[in-house]
PDB file of C-alpha atoms in Angstrom:
ATOM      1  CA  MET A   1      17.055  -2.343   3.884  1.00 39.00           C
ATOM      2  CA  ASP A   2      16.720  -5.139   1.401  1.00 40.00           C
ATOM      3  CA  ASN A   3      18.400  -3.330  -1.559  1.00 36.00           C
ATOM      4  CA  THR A   4      21.470  -1.335  -2.566  1.00 41.00           C
ATOM      5  CA  GLY A   5      21.943   1.627  -0.427  1.00 53.00           C
ATOM      6  CA  ARG A   6      18.723   2.710   1.481  1.00 88.00           C
ATOM      7  CA  SER A   7      16.225   1.856  -1.496  1.00 93.00           C
ATOM      8  CA  LEU A   8      12.766   0.473  -0.338  1.00 93.00           C
ATOM      9  CA  ILE A   9      11.443  -2.165  -2.599  1.00 92.00           C
ATOM     10  CA  SER A  10       9.543  -4.430  -0.428  1.00 88.00           C
ATOM     11  CA  LEU A  11       9.251  -4.776   3.293  1.00 88.00           C
ATOM     12  CA  GLU A  12      10.650  -8.293   3.192  1.00 85.00           C
ATOM     13  CA  GLY A  13      14.191  -7.065   4.311  1.00 83.00           C
ATOM     14  CA  LEU A  14      12.894  -5.092   7.355  1.00 90.00           C
ATOM     15  CA  ASP A  15      12.789  -6.537  10.667  1.00 92.00           C
ATOM     16  CA  LYS A  16      10.195  -5.744  13.307  1.00 94.00           C
ATOM     17  CA  LYS A  17      12.466  -3.171  14.995  1.00 95.00           C
ATOM     18  CA  ASP A  18      12.736  -1.442  11.607  1.00 94.00           C
ATOM     19  CA  ILE A  19       9.103  -1.237  11.014  1.00 95.00           C
ATOM     20  CA  LEU A  20       8.197   0.000  14.558  1.00 97.00           C
ATOM     21  CA  TRP A  21      11.125   2.640  14.223  1.00 96.00           C
ATOM     22  CA  LEU A  22       9.750   3.940  11.055  1.00 96.00           C
ATOM     23  CA  LEU A  23       6.091   4.109  12.412  1.00 97.00           C
ATOM     24  CA  ASP A  24       7.605   6.220  15.396  1.00 97.00           C
ATOM     25  CA  GLN A  25       9.320   8.421  12.873  1.00 97.00           C
ATOM     26  CA  ALA A  26       5.943   9.040  11.146  1.00 98.00           C
ATOM     27  CA  ALA A  27       4.296   9.971  14.391  1.00 98.00           C
ATOM     28  CA  LEU A  28       6.914  12.643  14.846  1.00 98.00           C
ATOM     29  CA  PHE A  29       6.283  13.759  11.359  1.00 98.00           C
ATOM     30  CA  GLU A  30       2.433  13.904  12.057  1.00 98.00           C
ATOM     31  CA  ALA A  31       3.208  15.993  15.069  1.00 97.00           C
ATOM     32  CA  GLN A  32       5.529  18.505  12.979  1.00 97.00           C
ATOM     33  CA  PRO A  33       4.939  17.923   9.371  1.00 96.00           C
ATOM     34  CA  ASN A  34       6.565  21.068   7.994  1.00 97.00           C
ATOM     35  CA  ARG A  35      10.207  21.112   8.135  1.00 95.00           C
ATOM     36  CA  LYS A  36      13.438  22.013   6.111  1.00 95.00           C
ATOM     37  CA  ILE A  37      15.151  18.633   6.225  1.00 96.00           C
ATOM     38  CA  LEU A  38      15.193  18.243   2.426  1.00 97.00           C
ATOM     39  CA  ASP A  39      16.575  21.715   1.783  1.00 96.00           C
ATOM     40  CA  GLY A  40      18.690  21.342  -1.451  1.00 96.00           C
ATOM     41  CA  LYS A  41      17.405  17.841  -2.212  1.00 97.00           C
ATOM     42  CA  ILE A  42      15.654  16.985  -5.605  1.00 97.00           C
ATOM     43  CA  VAL A  43      13.213  13.907  -5.646  1.00 97.00           C
ATOM     44  CA  ALA A  44      12.118  12.419  -8.910  1.00 97.00           C
ATOM     45  CA  THR A  45       8.571  10.831  -9.045  1.00 96.00           C
ATOM     46  CA  LEU A  46       8.440   8.635 -12.070  1.00 95.00           C
ATOM     47  CA  PHE A  47       4.796   7.100 -12.493  1.00 93.00           C
ATOM     48  CA  PHE A  48       4.486   4.992 -15.582  1.00 90.00           C
ATOM     49  CA  GLU A  49       1.099   3.766 -14.223  1.00 86.00           C
ATOM     50  CA  PRO A  50      -1.791   6.235 -12.885  1.00 82.00           C
ATOM     51  CA  SER A  51      -1.961   7.521  -9.405  1.00 84.00           C
ATOM     52  CA  THR A  52      -3.666   9.940  -7.322  1.00 85.00           C
ATOM     53  CA  ARG A  53      -2.997   9.606  -3.444  1.00 87.00           C
ATOM     54  CA  THR A  54       0.505   7.890  -3.749  1.00 91.00           C
ATOM     55  CA  ARG A  55       1.980  10.506  -6.138  1.00 94.00           C
ATOM     56  CA  LEU A  56       0.414  13.518  -4.589  1.00 95.00           C
ATOM     57  CA  SER A  57       1.371  12.364  -0.808  1.00 96.00           C
ATOM     58  CA  PHE A  58       4.861  11.642  -1.909  1.00 96.00           C
ATOM     59  CA  GLU A  59       5.117  15.046  -3.706  1.00 97.00           C
ATOM     60  CA  THR A  60       3.423  16.848  -0.666  1.00 97.00           C
ATOM     61  CA  ALA A  61       5.863  15.020   1.629  1.00 97.00           C
ATOM     62  CA  VAL A  62       8.894  16.342  -0.497  1.00 98.00           C
ATOM     63  CA  ASN A  63       7.330  20.072  -0.622  1.00 97.00           C
ATOM     64  CA  ARG A  64       6.646  20.012   3.230  1.00 97.00           C
ATOM     65  CA  LEU A  65      10.046  19.027   3.999  1.00 98.00           C
ATOM     66  CA  GLY A  66      11.702  21.851   1.949  1.00 97.00           C
ATOM     67  CA  GLY A  67      12.733  19.675  -1.235  1.00 98.00           C
ATOM     68  CA  ARG A  68      11.932  20.059  -4.964  1.00 97.00           C
ATOM     69  CA  VAL A  69      10.167  17.602  -7.270  1.00 97.00           C
ATOM     70  CA  ILE A  70      10.906  16.576 -10.598  1.00 96.00           C
ATOM     71  CA  GLY A  71       9.146  13.798 -12.673  1.00 92.00           C
ATOM     72  CA  PHE A  72       6.180  12.653 -14.656  1.00 85.00           C
ATOM     73  CA  SER A  73       2.740  11.427 -14.062  1.00 81.00           C
ATOM     74  CA  ASP A  74       1.981  10.176 -17.549  1.00 74.00           C
ATOM     75  CA  ALA A  75       4.731   7.905 -19.275  1.00 68.00           C
ATOM     76  CA  ALA A  76       3.291   8.916 -22.688  1.00 69.00           C
ATOM     77  CA  THR A  77       4.986  12.222 -22.135  1.00 65.00           C
ATOM     78  CA  THR A  78       8.486  10.635 -21.999  1.00 68.00           C
ATOM     79  CA  SER A  79      11.044   9.109 -23.943  1.00 66.00           C
ATOM     80  CA  SER A  80       9.897   5.605 -23.216  1.00 69.00           C
ATOM     81  CA  THR A  81       7.380   6.237 -25.805  1.00 62.00           C
ATOM     82  CA  LYS A  82      10.358   6.353 -28.259  1.00 65.00           C
ATOM     83  CA  GLY A  83      11.653   3.017 -27.048  1.00 73.00           C
ATOM     84  CA  GLU A  84      13.893   4.196 -24.207  1.00 77.00           C
ATOM     85  CA  THR A  85      14.777   1.252 -21.901  1.00 90.00           C
ATOM     86  CA  LEU A  86      13.822   1.480 -18.107  1.00 92.00           C
ATOM     87  CA  LYS A  87      17.664   1.246 -17.408  1.00 94.00           C
ATOM     88  CA  ASP A  88      18.447   4.289 -19.533  1.00 93.00           C
ATOM     89  CA  THR A  89      15.592   6.294 -18.119  1.00 93.00           C
ATOM     90  CA  ILE A  90      16.728   5.359 -14.468  1.00 94.00           C
ATOM     91  CA  MET A  91      20.293   6.284 -15.356  1.00 94.00           C
ATOM     92  CA  MET A  92      19.170   9.565 -16.711  1.00 93.00           C
ATOM     93  CA  VAL A  93      17.057  10.662 -14.205  1.00 95.00           C
ATOM     94  CA  SER A  94      19.661   9.859 -11.446  1.00 94.00           C
ATOM     95  CA  ASN A  95      21.844  12.545 -12.881  1.00 96.00           C
ATOM     96  CA  TYR A  96      19.244  15.075 -11.806  1.00 97.00           C
ATOM     97  CA  ALA A  97      17.802  13.693  -8.481  1.00 97.00           C
ATOM     98  CA  ASP A  98      18.883  12.535  -5.148  1.00 97.00           C
ATOM     99  CA  LEU A  99      16.160   9.793  -4.992  1.00 97.00           C
ATOM    100  CA  ILE A 100      13.646   8.392  -7.396  1.00 97.00           C
ATOM    101  CA  ILE A 101      10.227   7.187  -6.469  1.00 97.00           C
ATOM    102  CA  MET A 102       8.682   4.916  -9.095  1.00 94.00           C
ATOM    103  CA  ARG A 103       5.416   3.328  -9.943  1.00 94.00           C
ATOM    104  CA  HIS A 104       5.619   0.694 -12.702  1.00 92.00           C
ATOM    105  CA  TYR A 105       2.861  -1.564 -14.298  1.00 88.00           C
ATOM    106  CA  LEU A 106       5.555  -4.747 -14.382  1.00 89.00           C
ATOM    107  CA  GLU A 107       6.333  -6.789 -11.456  1.00 88.00           C
ATOM    108  CA  GLY A 108       9.972  -6.505 -10.489  1.00 90.00           C
ATOM    109  CA  ALA A 109      10.541  -3.281 -12.184  1.00 91.00           C
ATOM    110  CA  ALA A 110      11.385  -1.581  -8.844  1.00 92.00           C
ATOM    111  CA  LYS A 111      13.823  -4.056  -7.875  1.00 93.00           C
ATOM    112  CA  TYR A 112      15.542  -3.918 -11.225  1.00 93.00           C
ATOM    113  CA  ALA A 113      15.694  -0.193 -11.091  1.00 93.00           C
ATOM    114  CA  SER A 114      17.305  -0.217  -7.625  1.00 93.00           C
ATOM    115  CA  GLU A 115      19.956  -2.642  -8.990  1.00 94.00           C
ATOM    116  CA  VAL A 116      20.876  -0.250 -11.828  1.00 93.00           C
ATOM    117  CA  SER A 117      20.417   3.152  -9.958  1.00 95.00           C
ATOM    118  CA  PRO A 118      23.128   5.116  -8.296  1.00 95.00           C
ATOM    119  CA  VAL A 119      20.524   6.672  -6.144  1.00 96.00           C
ATOM    120  CA  PRO A 120      17.860   5.087  -3.869  1.00 96.00           C
ATOM    121  CA  ILE A 121      14.684   3.979  -5.213  1.00 96.00           C
ATOM    122  CA  ILE A 122      11.152   3.861  -3.363  1.00 96.00           C
ATOM    123  CA  ASN A 123       8.882   1.440  -4.801  1.00 94.00           C
ATOM    124  CA  ALA A 124       5.371   3.303  -5.215  1.00 93.00           C
ATOM    125  CA  GLY A 125       3.932   0.003  -6.633  1.00 88.00           C
ATOM    126  CA  ASP A 126       5.117  -2.563  -8.958  1.00 86.00           C
ATOM    127  CA  GLY A 127       2.237  -4.309 -10.939  1.00 75.00           C
ATOM    128  CA  ALA A 128       0.283  -6.739  -8.732  1.00 69.00           C
ATOM    129  CA  ASN A 129       3.453  -7.483  -6.842  1.00 76.00           C
ATOM    130  CA  GLN A 130       4.339  -4.925  -3.806  1.00 81.00           C
ATOM    131  CA  HIS A 131       3.457  -1.571  -2.580  1.00 85.00           C
ATOM    132  CA  PRO A 132       5.427  -0.920   0.567  1.00 90.00           C
ATOM    133  CA  SER A 133       4.773   2.520   1.305  1.00 93.00           C
ATOM    134  CA  GLN A 134       0.960   1.870   1.282  1.00 92.00           C
ATOM    135  CA  THR A 135       1.533  -0.968   3.765  1.00 93.00           C
ATOM    136  CA  MET A 136       3.503   1.184   6.195  1.00 96.00           C
ATOM    137  CA  LEU A 137       0.592   3.701   6.299  1.00 96.00           C
ATOM    138  CA  ASP A 138      -1.874   0.850   6.606  1.00 96.00           C
ATOM    139  CA  LEU A 139       0.278  -0.371   9.518  1.00 97.00           C
ATOM    140  CA  TYR A 140       0.474   3.145  10.950  1.00 98.00           C
ATOM    141  CA  SER A 141      -3.338   3.539  10.684  1.00 98.00           C
ATOM    142  CA  MET A 142      -3.955   0.242  12.446  1.00 98.00           C
ATOM    143  CA  ARG A 143      -1.560   0.996  15.420  1.00 98.00           C
ATOM    144  CA  LYS A 144      -3.038   4.478  15.534  1.00 97.00           C
ATOM    145  CA  THR A 145      -6.712   3.185  15.647  1.00 98.00           C
ATOM    146  CA  GLN A 146      -6.232  -0.127  17.590  1.00 98.00           C
ATOM    147  CA  GLY A 147      -3.369   0.957  20.112  1.00 97.00           C
ATOM    148  CA  ARG A 148      -1.369  -1.945  18.978  1.00 97.00           C
ATOM    149  CA  LEU A 149      -0.420  -4.128  15.914  1.00 98.00           C
ATOM    150  CA  ASP A 150      -0.166  -7.553  17.757  1.00 97.00           C
ATOM    151  CA  ASN A 151      -2.938 -10.111  17.662  1.00 98.00           C
ATOM    152  CA  LEU A 152      -5.184  -8.243  15.287  1.00 98.00           C
ATOM    153  CA  ASN A 153      -8.044  -9.873  13.506  1.00 97.00           C
ATOM    154  CA  ILE A 154      -7.973  -8.580   9.824  1.00 98.00           C
ATOM    155  CA  CYS A 155     -10.501  -9.308   6.984  1.00 97.00           C
ATOM    156  CA  LEU A 156      -9.002  -8.796   3.557  1.00 96.00           C
ATOM    157  CA  VAL A 157     -11.867  -8.318   1.150  1.00 94.00           C
ATOM    158  CA  GLY A 158     -12.085  -8.227  -2.562  1.00 89.00           C
ATOM    159  CA  ASP A 159      -9.291  -8.539  -5.105  1.00 87.00           C
ATOM    160  CA  LEU A 160      -6.634 -10.623  -3.203  1.00 92.00           C
ATOM    161  CA  LYS A 161      -5.163 -12.096  -6.604  1.00 88.00           C
ATOM    162  CA  TYR A 162      -3.820  -8.722  -8.163  1.00 83.00           C
ATOM    163  CA  GLY A 163      -3.999  -6.538  -4.970  1.00 84.00           C
ATOM    164  CA  ARG A 164      -0.449  -5.493  -4.288  1.00 82.00           C
ATOM    165  CA  THR A 165      -1.338  -3.700  -0.930  1.00 85.00           C
ATOM    166  CA  VAL A 166      -2.736  -6.939   0.660  1.00 90.00           C
ATOM    167  CA  HIS A 167       0.301  -8.997  -0.704  1.00 88.00           C
ATOM    168  CA  SER A 168       2.677  -6.468   1.068  1.00 86.00           C
ATOM    169  CA  MET A 169       0.587  -6.573   4.226  1.00 91.00           C
ATOM    170  CA  LEU A 170       1.392 -10.007   4.714  1.00 92.00           C
ATOM    171  CA  THR A 171       4.932  -9.618   4.533  1.00 88.00           C
ATOM    172  CA  ALA A 172       4.916  -6.778   7.059  1.00 91.00           C
ATOM    173  CA  MET A 173       2.362  -8.233   9.538  1.00 94.00           C
ATOM    174  CA  ARG A 174       4.457 -11.621   9.956  1.00 94.00           C
ATOM    175  CA  PHE A 175       5.889 -10.198  13.188  1.00 95.00           C
ATOM    176  CA  PHE A 176       2.754  -9.325  14.913  1.00 97.00           C
ATOM    177  CA  ASN A 177       0.756 -12.564  15.014  1.00 97.00           C
ATOM    178  CA  PRO A 178      -2.396 -11.489  13.052  1.00 97.00           C
ATOM    179  CA  THR A 179      -5.350 -13.648  12.231  1.00 97.00           C
ATOM    180  CA  PHE A 180      -6.407 -13.134   8.372  1.00 97.00           C
ATOM    181  CA  HIS A 181      -9.720 -13.748   6.707  1.00 97.00           C
ATOM    182  CA  PHE A 182      -9.186 -13.881   3.110  1.00 96.00           C
ATOM    183  CA  ILE A 183     -12.648 -12.962   1.627  1.00 94.00           C
ATOM    184  CA  SER A 184     -13.006 -13.085  -2.170  1.00 88.00           C
ATOM    185  CA  PRO A 185     -14.632 -14.815  -5.108  1.00 82.00           C
ATOM    186  CA  ASP A 186     -12.903 -17.767  -6.466  1.00 81.00           C
ATOM    187  CA  GLU A 187     -11.470 -15.973  -9.461  1.00 80.00           C
ATOM    188  CA  LEU A 188      -9.647 -13.431  -6.967  1.00 84.00           C
ATOM    189  CA  LYS A 189      -8.470 -15.791  -4.252  1.00 90.00           C
ATOM    190  CA  MET A 190      -5.129 -15.202  -2.506  1.00 95.00           C
ATOM    191  CA  PRO A 191      -2.385 -16.695  -4.812  1.00 94.00           C
ATOM    192  CA  GLU A 192      -1.069 -19.946  -3.559  1.00 95.00           C
ATOM    193  CA  GLU A 193       2.556 -18.406  -3.091  1.00 94.00           C
ATOM    194  CA  TYR A 194       1.176 -16.140  -0.356  1.00 94.00           C
ATOM    195  CA  LYS A 195      -0.787 -18.639   1.447  1.00 96.00           C
ATOM    196  CA  GLU A 196       2.394 -20.707   1.552  1.00 96.00           C
ATOM    197  CA  TYR A 197       4.332 -17.644   2.710  1.00 95.00           C
ATOM    198  CA  CYS A 198       1.737 -17.598   5.634  1.00 96.00           C
ATOM    199  CA  CYS A 199       2.180 -20.985   6.420  1.00 96.00           C
ATOM    200  CA  ILE A 200       6.064 -20.850   6.359  1.00 96.00           C
ATOM    201  CA  ASN A 201       5.957 -17.555   8.705  1.00 95.00           C
ATOM    202  CA  GLY A 202       3.199 -19.036  10.973  1.00 95.00           C
ATOM    203  CA  ILE A 203       0.537 -16.605   9.883  1.00 97.00           C
ATOM    204  CA  LYS A 204      -2.980 -17.797  10.659  1.00 97.00           C
ATOM    205  CA  PHE A 205      -5.488 -17.446   7.869  1.00 97.00           C
ATOM    206  CA  GLU A 206      -8.942 -18.673   6.848  1.00 96.00           C
ATOM    207  CA  GLU A 207     -10.464 -18.214   3.375  1.00 95.00           C
ATOM    208  CA  HIS A 208     -14.255 -17.296   2.648  1.00 93.00           C
ATOM    209  CA  SER A 209     -16.156 -16.914  -0.399  1.00 86.00           C
ATOM    210  CA  ILE A 210     -18.908 -14.577   1.065  1.00 85.00           C
ATOM    211  CA  LEU A 211     -18.770 -11.333   3.114  1.00 86.00           C
ATOM    212  CA  ASP A 212     -21.033 -12.432   5.879  1.00 85.00           C
ATOM    213  CA  HIS A 213     -22.072 -10.653   9.192  1.00 86.00           C
ATOM    214  CA  GLU A 214     -20.555 -13.429  11.441  1.00 87.00           C
ATOM    215  CA  THR A 215     -17.087 -12.902   9.910  1.00 87.00           C
ATOM    216  CA  ILE A 216     -17.323  -8.918  10.009  1.00 91.00           C
ATOM    217  CA  ALA A 217     -18.433  -9.257  13.724  1.00 93.00           C
ATOM    218  CA  GLN A 218     -15.010 -10.515  14.906  1.00 92.00           C
ATOM    219  CA  ALA A 219     -12.887  -8.141  12.881  1.00 97.00           C
ATOM    220  CA  ASP A 220     -10.721  -5.377  14.198  1.00 98.00           C
ATOM    221  CA  ILE A 221      -9.887  -4.206  10.851  1.00 98.00           C
ATOM    222  CA  LEU A 222     -12.003  -4.662   7.748  1.00 97.00           C
ATOM    223  CA  TYR A 223      -9.711  -3.941   4.742  1.00 97.00           C
ATOM    224  CA  MET A 224     -11.683  -3.520   1.488  1.00 95.00           C
ATOM    225  CA  THR A 225     -10.068  -3.498  -2.065  1.00 91.00           C
ATOM    226  CA  ARG A 226     -11.339  -2.577  -5.482  1.00 81.00           C
ATOM    227  CA  VAL A 227     -11.651  -5.205  -8.165  1.00 73.00           C
ATOM    228  CA  GLN A 228      -8.934  -3.733 -10.408  1.00 61.00           C
ATOM    229  CA  LYS A 229     -10.243  -3.690 -14.011  1.00 58.00           C
ATOM    230  CA  GLU A 230      -6.873  -2.751 -15.396  1.00 58.00           C
ATOM    231  CA  ARG A 231      -5.295  -6.074 -14.377  1.00 56.00           C
ATOM    232  CA  PHE A 232      -7.861  -8.130 -16.101  1.00 56.00           C
ATOM    233  CA  THR A 233      -7.024  -9.612 -19.569  1.00 59.00           C
ATOM    234  CA  ASP A 234     -10.492 -10.933 -19.858  1.00 66.00           C
ATOM    235  CA  LEU A 235     -13.176  -8.196 -19.334  1.00 65.00           C
ATOM    236  CA  MET A 236     -15.945 -10.737 -19.154  1.00 71.00           C
ATOM    237  CA  GLU A 237     -14.198 -12.131 -16.048  1.00 62.00           C
ATOM    238  CA  TYR A 238     -14.246  -8.754 -14.729  1.00 62.00           C
ATOM    239  CA  GLU A 239     -17.903  -8.032 -15.285  1.00 66.00           C
ATOM    240  CA  ARG A 240     -18.553 -11.276 -13.426  1.00 66.00           C
ATOM    241  CA  VAL A 241     -16.604 -10.461 -10.135  1.00 62.00           C
ATOM    242  CA  LYS A 242     -16.760  -6.609 -10.034  1.00 62.00           C
ATOM    243  CA  ASP A 243     -19.754  -6.308  -7.739  1.00 62.00           C
ATOM    244  CA  SER A 244     -18.892  -9.442  -5.569  1.00 65.00           C
ATOM    245  CA  PHE A 245     -18.598  -7.655  -2.266  1.00 78.00           C
ATOM    246  CA  ILE A 246     -20.182  -4.430  -1.511  1.00 85.00           C
ATOM    247  CA  LEU A 247     -20.091  -3.093   2.050  1.00 91.00           C
ATOM    248  CA  LYS A 248     -23.283  -1.369   3.234  1.00 91.00           C
ATOM    249  CA  ASN A 249     -23.917   0.485   6.462  1.00 94.00           C
ATOM    250  CA  SER A 250     -26.396  -1.970   7.723  1.00 92.00           C
ATOM    251  CA  MET A 251     -23.697  -4.668   7.707  1.00 92.00           C
ATOM    252  CA  LEU A 252     -21.756  -2.900  10.471  1.00 95.00           C
ATOM    253  CA  GLU A 253     -24.542  -3.207  13.109  1.00 94.00           C
ATOM    254  CA  GLY A 254     -23.261  -5.309  15.927  1.00 94.00           C
ATOM    255  CA  THR A 255     -19.655  -5.177  14.965  1.00 96.00           C
ATOM    256  CA  LYS A 256     -16.830  -4.371  17.421  1.00 97.00           C
ATOM    257  CA  ASP A 257     -16.506  -0.780  18.668  1.00 96.00           C
ATOM    258  CA  ASN A 258     -12.789  -0.655  17.748  1.00 97.00           C
ATOM    259  CA  LEU A 259     -13.634  -1.863  14.283  1.00 98.00           C
ATOM    260  CA  ARG A 260     -12.160   0.345  11.406  1.00 98.00           C
ATOM    261  CA  ILE A 261     -12.787   0.187   7.762  1.00 97.00           C
ATOM    262  CA  MET A 262      -9.903   0.666   5.515  1.00 97.00           C
ATOM    263  CA  HIS A 263      -9.463   0.846   1.769  1.00 95.00           C
ATOM    264  CA  PRO A 264      -6.151   1.815  -0.114  1.00 91.00           C
ATOM    265  CA  LEU A 265      -8.361   3.690  -2.583  1.00 88.00           C
ATOM    266  CA  PRO A 266      -9.773   4.519  -5.028  1.00 86.00           C
ATOM    267  CA  ARG A 267     -13.046   2.964  -4.482  1.00 85.00           C
ATOM    268  CA  VAL A 268     -15.622   2.221  -7.197  1.00 84.00           C
ATOM    269  CA  ASN A 269     -18.639   0.692  -5.715  1.00 82.00           C
ATOM    270  CA  GLU A 270     -17.346  -1.888  -3.154  1.00 90.00           C
ATOM    271  CA  ILE A 271     -18.087   0.424  -0.096  1.00 93.00           C
ATOM    272  CA  SER A 272     -21.518   2.354  -0.142  1.00 92.00           C
ATOM    273  CA  GLN A 273     -21.698   6.033   0.291  1.00 94.00           C
ATOM    274  CA  ASP A 274     -23.757   5.462   3.412  1.00 94.00           C
ATOM    275  CA  VAL A 275     -20.605   3.932   5.139  1.00 96.00           C
ATOM    276  CA  ASP A 276     -18.708   7.201   5.001  1.00 96.00           C
ATOM    277  CA  SER A 277     -20.467   8.901   7.840  1.00 95.00           C
ATOM    278  CA  ASN A 278     -19.967   5.683  10.087  1.00 97.00           C
ATOM    279  CA  PRO A 279     -17.512   6.507  12.871  1.00 97.00           C
ATOM    280  CA  LYS A 280     -15.895   3.087  12.051  1.00 98.00           C
ATOM    281  CA  ALA A 281     -15.077   4.496   8.487  1.00 97.00           C
ATOM    282  CA  TYR A 282     -11.403   5.350   8.404  1.00 98.00           C
ATOM    283  CA  PHE A 283     -10.145   5.262   4.809  1.00 96.00           C
ATOM    284  CA  PHE A 284     -10.010   8.992   4.095  1.00 95.00           C
ATOM    285  CA  GLN A 285      -7.940   9.403   7.412  1.00 96.00           C
ATOM    286  CA  GLN A 286      -5.946   6.303   6.364  1.00 96.00           C
ATOM    287  CA  ALA A 287      -4.962   8.308   3.128  1.00 94.00           C
ATOM    288  CA  LYS A 288      -3.994  11.272   5.100  1.00 95.00           C
ATOM    289  CA  ASN A 289      -1.708   9.109   7.340  1.00 97.00           C
ATOM    290  CA  GLY A 290       0.243   8.555   3.987  1.00 96.00           C
ATOM    291  CA  LEU A 291       1.776  11.923   4.182  1.00 97.00           C
ATOM    292  CA  PHE A 292       3.455  11.556   7.520  1.00 98.00           C
ATOM    293  CA  VAL A 293       4.724   7.809   6.672  1.00 97.00           C
ATOM    294  CA  ARG A 294       5.845   9.025   3.440  1.00 97.00           C
ATOM    295  CA  GLU A 295       7.945  11.811   4.757  1.00 98.00           C
ATOM    296  CA  ALA A 296       9.616   9.249   7.179  1.00 97.00           C
ATOM    297  CA  LEU A 297      10.264   6.803   4.261  1.00 97.00           C
ATOM    298  CA  ILE A 298      11.766   9.650   2.110  1.00 97.00           C
ATOM    299  CA  CYS A 299      14.086  10.930   4.751  1.00 96.00           C
ATOM    300  CA  ASN A 300      15.117   7.506   5.609  1.00 95.00           C
ATOM    301  CA  ALA A 301      15.886   6.735   1.943  1.00 96.00           C
ATOM    302  CA  LEU A 302      18.228   9.604   1.998  1.00 96.00           C
ATOM    303  CA  ASN A 303      19.811   8.776   5.424  1.00 94.00           C
ATOM    304  CA  LEU A 304      18.619  11.930   6.980  1.00 94.00           C
ATOM    305  CA  LEU A 305      16.886  10.397  10.268  1.00 88.00           C
TER     306      LEU A 305
END
């Protein structure tokens, strides 16, 4: 792993073998999700930022594996409102738990936590930076629906500037020879640092400013993202771009049979409701896959695999 102990902060420290092994472990958990591997273990979920799927799937994973969960889903109820530092919070909680799963609004907060914590940390999202467990479930979903990870044509649509899920995906997919299509308004383009990362790692990409049928028609994966209001300091800018790309069912006519539509959720209006009944829609199954992947990540962090 890329941090002290078996913390998972980003996927940068994993090689291709590590990633495939974790995906194989997730498949075993899908076949048998209820076990007692975590009997006697306590996992803390510290969510300084709102979450539904990530927090509930991590907590469900702990419960299905026989462990106990402590923590909070609203930082306003904690001593951080009294001025307690992140370091002190981590040191305090590590007295009570064997593993800490943390989401924080500041980029780099998870890495910092891993450097001061005596127990492993799993990054459940740090600002607009990384979201490694989401990327692992995305890879699991891709491999499950496509039968492979190699040589996929992937469209990333929407908020590519602040979207930590798409940033993490670039890191993980560097081993699998993808072709990316970055589709976004100019205000939300993929940051230069990530495009440079693609160039350094030989990842092919094209940039587009419109979501057109020609581009969708070539895709194996169409990965939609929400324009994240909470990341904007200028609300007028948000209003300008929030409805830039809306996927409608009619736009899927003539696309490849193997195309699957993914989304890290929550969605607002970037995927029309009429897409839900299309067999190519996969975002709810994708969220379910998160349970099995997070079971594997938790057990790996605790050295139980």
